[in-house]
Amino acid sequence: MSNFGLEIALRDAGLRLVRTEVGDPAVVREMRTNSYNLGGEQSGHVIFMDHSTTGDGLITALLMLAHMAESGRPLSELRAMRRVPQVLENVKVRERTPLSEMPDIARLIADAERRLAGSGRLLVRYSGTEMLARVMIEGEDQAQIGALAREIGDAIHRRVGV
């Protein structure tokens, strides 16, 4: 669920972003499978496989301080990412009917992806821990992504909402 701005910053730096399922275990599994040494989540868990197999804030802070010292630049100058606006709609649900089994919602999702056309992204999924459907949309136009998230969230609520 990392912000789309991270994908843009990595692409601009010539790097590739690999997305996994949500959760540290999924990130670490992907890192081990493909010998990646840097991974993380929007929650703040950053994993430096050269140093540890878990997200550790102290390691992250020490490595950032080391980079600042080596480069002679303040943290404010090292920021490489611009956050893209993000909207998250949580919809309470009574059941987790697969989204693919609700053609009207699948059409709304596909239409939203077309409208974002590479300038944003969309993730619709059920929570693994709560009876919620999560609709997360990122893009440059706050009004557009808000409207799209509400439209999809309202449709989910009509079909399986509480």
Short mmCIF file of N, CA, C and O in Angstrom, two decimals, residues 11-87:
data_model
loop_
_atom_site.label_atom_id
_atom_site.label_comp_id
_atom_site.label_asym_id
_atom_site.label_seq_id
_atom_site.Cartn_x
_atom_site.Cartn_y
_atom_site.Cartn_z
N ARG A 11 11.02 4.84 -10.13
CA ARG A 11 11.08 4.80 -11.60
C ARG A 11 12.03 5.87 -12.11
O ARG A 11 12.85 5.62 -12.99
N ASP A 12 11.92 7.10 -11.55
CA ASP A 12 12.80 8.19 -11.97
C ASP A 12 14.27 7.90 -11.67
O ASP A 12 15.16 8.41 -12.34
N ALA A 13 14.52 7.07 -10.64
CA ALA A 13 15.89 6.70 -10.27
C ALA A 13 16.37 5.45 -11.03
O ALA A 13 17.46 4.96 -10.78
N GLY A 14 15.51 4.92 -11.92
CA GLY A 14 15.88 3.74 -12.68
C GLY A 14 15.72 2.44 -11.91
O GLY A 14 16.30 1.42 -12.28
N LEU A 15 14.92 2.47 -10.86
CA LEU A 15 14.69 1.28 -10.03
C LEU A 15 13.28 0.75 -10.24
O LEU A 15 12.39 1.48 -10.66
N ARG A 16 13.10 -0.50 -9.92
CA ARG A 16 11.81 -1.16 -10.10
C ARG A 16 11.18 -1.44 -8.75
O ARG A 16 11.85 -1.90 -7.83
N LEU A 17 9.90 -1.17 -8.63
CA LEU A 17 9.14 -1.46 -7.42
C LEU A 17 8.44 -2.79 -7.59
O LEU A 17 7.80 -3.03 -8.62
N VAL A 18 8.55 -3.66 -6.60
CA VAL A 18 7.85 -4.93 -6.60
C VAL A 18 6.84 -4.88 -5.46
O VAL A 18 7.21 -4.60 -4.32
N ARG A 19 5.58 -5.10 -5.76
CA ARG A 19 4.53 -5.09 -4.74
C ARG A 19 4.22 -6.51 -4.31
O ARG A 19 4.28 -7.44 -5.12
N THR A 20 3.88 -6.65 -3.03
CA THR A 20 3.52 -7.96 -2.47
C THR A 20 2.17 -7.81 -1.78
O THR A 20 1.61 -6.73 -1.71
N GLU A 21 1.72 -8.91 -1.22
CA GLU A 21 0.56 -8.84 -0.33
C GLU A 21 0.95 -7.94 0.85
O GLU A 21 2.13 -7.76 1.14
N VAL A 22 -0.05 -7.44 1.55
CA VAL A 22 0.19 -6.61 2.72
C VAL A 22 0.77 -7.47 3.84
O VAL A 22 0.39 -8.61 4.02
N GLY A 23 1.74 -6.91 4.57
CA GLY A 23 2.30 -7.59 5.75
C GLY A 23 3.78 -7.87 5.61
O GLY A 23 4.26 -8.25 4.54
N ASP A 24 4.49 -7.67 6.73
CA ASP A 24 5.93 -7.94 6.75
C ASP A 24 6.30 -9.34 6.27
O ASP A 24 7.26 -9.50 5.52
N PRO A 25 5.55 -10.38 6.69
CA PRO A 25 5.93 -11.72 6.23
C PRO A 25 5.93 -11.85 4.71
O PRO A 25 6.81 -12.49 4.14
N ALA A 26 4.96 -11.24 4.04
CA ALA A 26 4.91 -11.31 2.58
C ALA A 26 6.07 -10.55 1.96
O ALA A 26 6.66 -11.00 0.97
N VAL A 27 6.42 -9.40 2.54
CA VAL A 27 7.54 -8.61 2.03
C VAL A 27 8.84 -9.40 2.18
O VAL A 27 9.62 -9.53 1.23
N VAL A 28 9.08 -9.95 3.36
CA VAL A 28 10.31 -10.71 3.61
C VAL A 28 10.38 -11.94 2.72
O VAL A 28 11.44 -12.27 2.17
N ARG A 29 9.25 -12.63 2.53
CA ARG A 29 9.22 -13.81 1.66
C ARG A 29 9.65 -13.44 0.24
O ARG A 29 10.48 -14.11 -0.38
N GLU A 30 9.12 -12.34 -0.28
CA GLU A 30 9.49 -11.88 -1.63
C GLU A 30 10.96 -11.50 -1.69
O GLU A 30 11.67 -11.80 -2.66
N MET A 31 11.44 -10.84 -0.63
CA MET A 31 12.85 -10.44 -0.58
C MET A 31 13.76 -11.66 -0.59
O MET A 31 14.77 -11.68 -1.31
N ARG A 32 13.43 -12.66 0.19
CA ARG A 32 14.25 -13.89 0.24
C ARG A 32 14.21 -14.63 -1.08
O ARG A 32 15.23 -15.10 -1.58
N THR A 33 13.02 -14.74 -1.66
CA THR A 33 12.85 -15.48 -2.91
C THR A 33 13.68 -14.87 -4.03
O THR A 33 14.25 -15.59 -4.85
N ASN A 34 13.77 -13.54 -4.07
CA ASN A 34 14.42 -12.86 -5.19
C ASN A 34 15.73 -12.16 -4.81
O ASN A 34 16.24 -11.37 -5.60
N SER A 35 16.23 -12.44 -3.61
CA SER A 35 17.50 -11.86 -3.14
C SER A 35 17.49 -10.34 -3.15
O SER A 35 18.49 -9.71 -3.52
N TYR A 36 16.38 -9.74 -2.75
CA TYR A 36 16.31 -8.29 -2.61
C TYR A 36 16.85 -7.92 -1.24
O TYR A 36 16.70 -8.67 -0.28
N ASN A 37 17.47 -6.76 -1.13
CA ASN A 37 18.00 -6.38 0.19
C ASN A 37 17.28 -5.20 0.81
O ASN A 37 17.57 -4.82 1.94
N LEU A 38 16.32 -4.58 0.13
CA LEU A 38 15.56 -3.47 0.69
C LEU A 38 14.08 -3.69 0.44
O LEU A 38 13.66 -3.95 -0.69
N GLY A 39 13.30 -3.60 1.50
CA GLY A 39 11.86 -3.75 1.39
C GLY A 39 11.17 -3.00 2.50
O GLY A 39 11.81 -2.54 3.45
N GLY A 40 9.87 -2.88 2.41
CA GLY A 40 9.16 -2.20 3.48
C GLY A 40 7.70 -2.03 3.19
O GLY A 40 7.18 -2.51 2.18
N GLU A 41 7.04 -1.35 4.13
CA GLU A 41 5.61 -1.09 4.04
C GLU A 41 5.33 0.35 4.42
O GLU A 41 6.12 0.98 5.12
N GLN A 42 4.17 0.82 4.02
CA GLN A 42 3.75 2.18 4.34
C GLN A 42 3.66 2.38 5.85
O GLN A 42 3.81 3.49 6.35
N SER A 43 3.46 1.32 6.59
CA SER A 43 3.35 1.40 8.05
C SER A 43 4.64 1.89 8.70
O SER A 43 4.65 2.22 9.88
N GLY A 44 5.72 1.91 7.93
CA GLY A 44 7.00 2.35 8.48
C GLY A 44 7.99 1.23 8.65
O GLY A 44 9.15 1.47 9.00
N HIS A 45 7.57 0.01 8.43
CA HIS A 45 8.49 -1.11 8.52
C HIS A 45 9.42 -1.09 7.31
O HIS A 45 8.97 -1.25 6.18
N VAL A 46 10.70 -0.85 7.55
CA VAL A 46 11.69 -0.87 6.48
C VAL A 46 12.65 -2.00 6.82
O VAL A 46 13.16 -2.08 7.94
N ILE A 47 12.88 -2.87 5.85
CA ILE A 47 13.71 -4.06 6.07
C ILE A 47 14.97 -3.95 5.23
O ILE A 47 14.90 -3.82 4.00
N PHE A 48 16.10 -3.95 5.89
CA PHE A 48 17.41 -3.94 5.24
C PHE A 48 17.99 -5.33 5.45
O PHE A 48 18.58 -5.62 6.48
N MET A 49 17.78 -6.21 4.48
CA MET A 49 18.14 -7.61 4.63
C MET A 49 19.63 -7.80 4.92
O MET A 49 20.01 -8.79 5.53
N ASP A 50 20.48 -6.84 4.53
CA ASP A 50 21.90 -6.94 4.84
C ASP A 50 22.16 -6.84 6.35
O ASP A 50 23.22 -7.22 6.82
N HIS A 51 21.18 -6.30 7.09
CA HIS A 51 21.35 -6.06 8.52
C HIS A 51 20.38 -6.84 9.39
O HIS A 51 20.72 -7.16 10.53
N SER A 52 19.17 -7.10 8.90
CA SER A 52 18.15 -7.75 9.72
C SER A 52 17.04 -8.28 8.82
O SER A 52 16.87 -7.81 7.69
N THR A 53 16.26 -9.21 9.33
CA THR A 53 15.15 -9.77 8.55
C THR A 53 13.81 -9.21 9.00
O THR A 53 12.77 -9.70 8.58
N THR A 54 13.84 -8.19 9.85
CA THR A 54 12.60 -7.56 10.29
C THR A 54 12.72 -6.05 10.13
O THR A 54 13.81 -5.50 10.08
N GLY A 55 11.57 -5.39 10.08
CA GLY A 55 11.56 -3.94 10.03
C GLY A 55 12.03 -3.39 11.36
O GLY A 55 11.51 -3.73 12.41
N ASP A 56 13.07 -2.57 11.33
CA ASP A 56 13.66 -2.06 12.57
C ASP A 56 13.90 -0.56 12.42
O ASP A 56 14.74 -0.14 11.64
N GLY A 57 13.17 0.23 13.19
CA GLY A 57 13.28 1.69 13.10
C GLY A 57 14.66 2.19 13.46
O GLY A 57 15.14 3.18 12.89
N LEU A 58 15.33 1.53 14.41
CA LEU A 58 16.67 1.97 14.81
C LEU A 58 17.67 1.78 13.67
O LEU A 58 18.48 2.67 13.40
N ILE A 59 17.59 0.63 12.99
CA ILE A 59 18.49 0.41 11.85
C ILE A 59 18.21 1.44 10.76
O ILE A 59 19.15 2.01 10.19
N THR A 60 16.93 1.70 10.49
CA THR A 60 16.57 2.69 9.48
C THR A 60 17.16 4.05 9.84
O THR A 60 17.76 4.73 8.99
N ALA A 61 17.00 4.47 11.10
CA ALA A 61 17.51 5.77 11.53
C ALA A 61 19.03 5.83 11.42
O ALA A 61 19.59 6.83 10.94
N LEU A 62 19.72 4.78 11.85
CA LEU A 62 21.18 4.77 11.80
C LEU A 62 21.69 4.82 10.35
O LEU A 62 22.65 5.55 10.06
N LEU A 63 21.06 4.07 9.47
CA LEU A 63 21.48 4.08 8.06
C LEU A 63 21.20 5.44 7.42
O LEU A 63 22.00 5.93 6.61
N MET A 64 20.09 6.06 7.78
CA MET A 64 19.78 7.40 7.25
C MET A 64 20.80 8.41 7.77
O MET A 64 21.30 9.24 7.00
N LEU A 65 21.14 8.36 9.05
CA LEU A 65 22.15 9.26 9.62
C LEU A 65 23.51 9.04 8.96
O LEU A 65 24.23 10.00 8.67
N ALA A 66 23.86 7.79 8.71
CA ALA A 66 25.13 7.48 8.04
C ALA A 66 25.14 8.09 6.64
O ALA A 66 26.15 8.66 6.20
N HIS A 67 24.02 7.97 5.93
CA HIS A 67 23.94 8.55 4.57
C HIS A 67 24.06 10.07 4.62
O HIS A 67 24.75 10.68 3.79
N MET A 68 23.43 10.69 5.61
CA MET A 68 23.53 12.15 5.75
C MET A 68 24.98 12.55 6.02
O MET A 68 25.49 13.51 5.43
N ALA A 69 25.66 11.80 6.88
CA ALA A 69 27.05 12.12 7.22
C ALA A 69 27.95 11.94 5.99
O ALA A 69 28.81 12.78 5.71
N GLU A 70 27.75 10.84 5.25
CA GLU A 70 28.58 10.56 4.07
C GLU A 70 28.35 11.58 2.96
O GLU A 70 29.29 11.99 2.27
N SER A 71 27.11 11.99 2.78
CA SER A 71 26.80 12.91 1.69
C SER A 71 27.02 14.38 2.08
O SER A 71 27.14 15.23 1.22
N GLY A 72 27.03 14.65 3.38
CA GLY A 72 27.17 16.02 3.86
C GLY A 72 25.92 16.86 3.61
O GLY A 72 25.97 18.08 3.66
N ARG A 73 24.81 16.20 3.35
CA ARG A 73 23.56 16.90 3.04
C ARG A 73 22.55 16.68 4.17
O ARG A 73 22.50 15.61 4.77
N PRO A 74 21.71 17.70 4.43
CA PRO A 74 20.67 17.52 5.45
C PRO A 74 19.55 16.63 4.93
O PRO A 74 19.37 16.48 3.71
N LEU A 75 18.78 16.09 5.84
CA LEU A 75 17.67 15.22 5.48
C LEU A 75 16.70 15.90 4.52
O LEU A 75 16.20 15.27 3.59
N SER A 76 16.46 17.19 4.71
CA SER A 76 15.52 17.92 3.85
C SER A 76 15.93 17.89 2.38
O SER A 76 15.09 17.96 1.50
N GLU A 77 17.22 17.77 2.11
CA GLU A 77 17.70 17.71 0.72
C GLU A 77 17.72 16.29 0.16
O GLU A 77 17.81 16.11 -1.05
N LEU A 78 17.65 15.31 1.03
CA LEU A 78 17.74 13.93 0.59
C LEU A 78 16.38 13.33 0.22
O LEU A 78 16.32 12.25 -0.33
N ARG A 79 15.34 14.05 0.52
CA ARG A 79 14.00 13.54 0.22
C ARG A 79 13.85 13.39 -1.29
O ARG A 79 13.96 14.36 -2.03
N ALA A 80 13.58 12.17 -1.73
CA ALA A 80 13.50 11.89 -3.16
C ALA A 80 12.06 11.67 -3.62
O ALA A 80 11.81 11.53 -4.80
N MET A 81 11.14 11.65 -2.70
CA MET A 81 9.77 11.27 -3.03
C MET A 81 8.79 12.39 -2.71
O MET A 81 8.88 13.03 -1.68
N ARG A 82 7.87 12.61 -3.63
CA ARG A 82 6.76 13.53 -3.39
C ARG A 82 5.51 12.68 -3.23
O ARG A 82 5.17 11.89 -4.11
N ARG A 83 4.85 12.81 -2.07
CA ARG A 83 3.63 12.04 -1.83
C ARG A 83 2.54 12.45 -2.81
O ARG A 83 2.31 13.63 -3.03
N VAL A 84 1.88 11.46 -3.35
CA VAL A 84 0.72 11.67 -4.21
C VAL A 84 -0.51 11.59 -3.31
O VAL A 84 -0.57 10.75 -2.42
N PRO A 85 -1.50 12.47 -3.52
CA PRO A 85 -2.71 12.38 -2.69
C PRO A 85 -3.30 10.98 -2.67
O PRO A 85 -3.32 10.29 -3.70
N GLN A 86 -3.80 10.59 -1.50
CA GLN A 86 -4.34 9.25 -1.31
C GLN A 86 -5.65 9.34 -0.55
O GLN A 86 -5.77 10.12 0.39
N VAL A 87 -6.62 8.54 -0.97
CA VAL A 87 -7.91 8.46 -0.31
C VAL A 87 -8.14 7.00 0.08
O VAL A 87 -7.90 6.10 -0.74
#
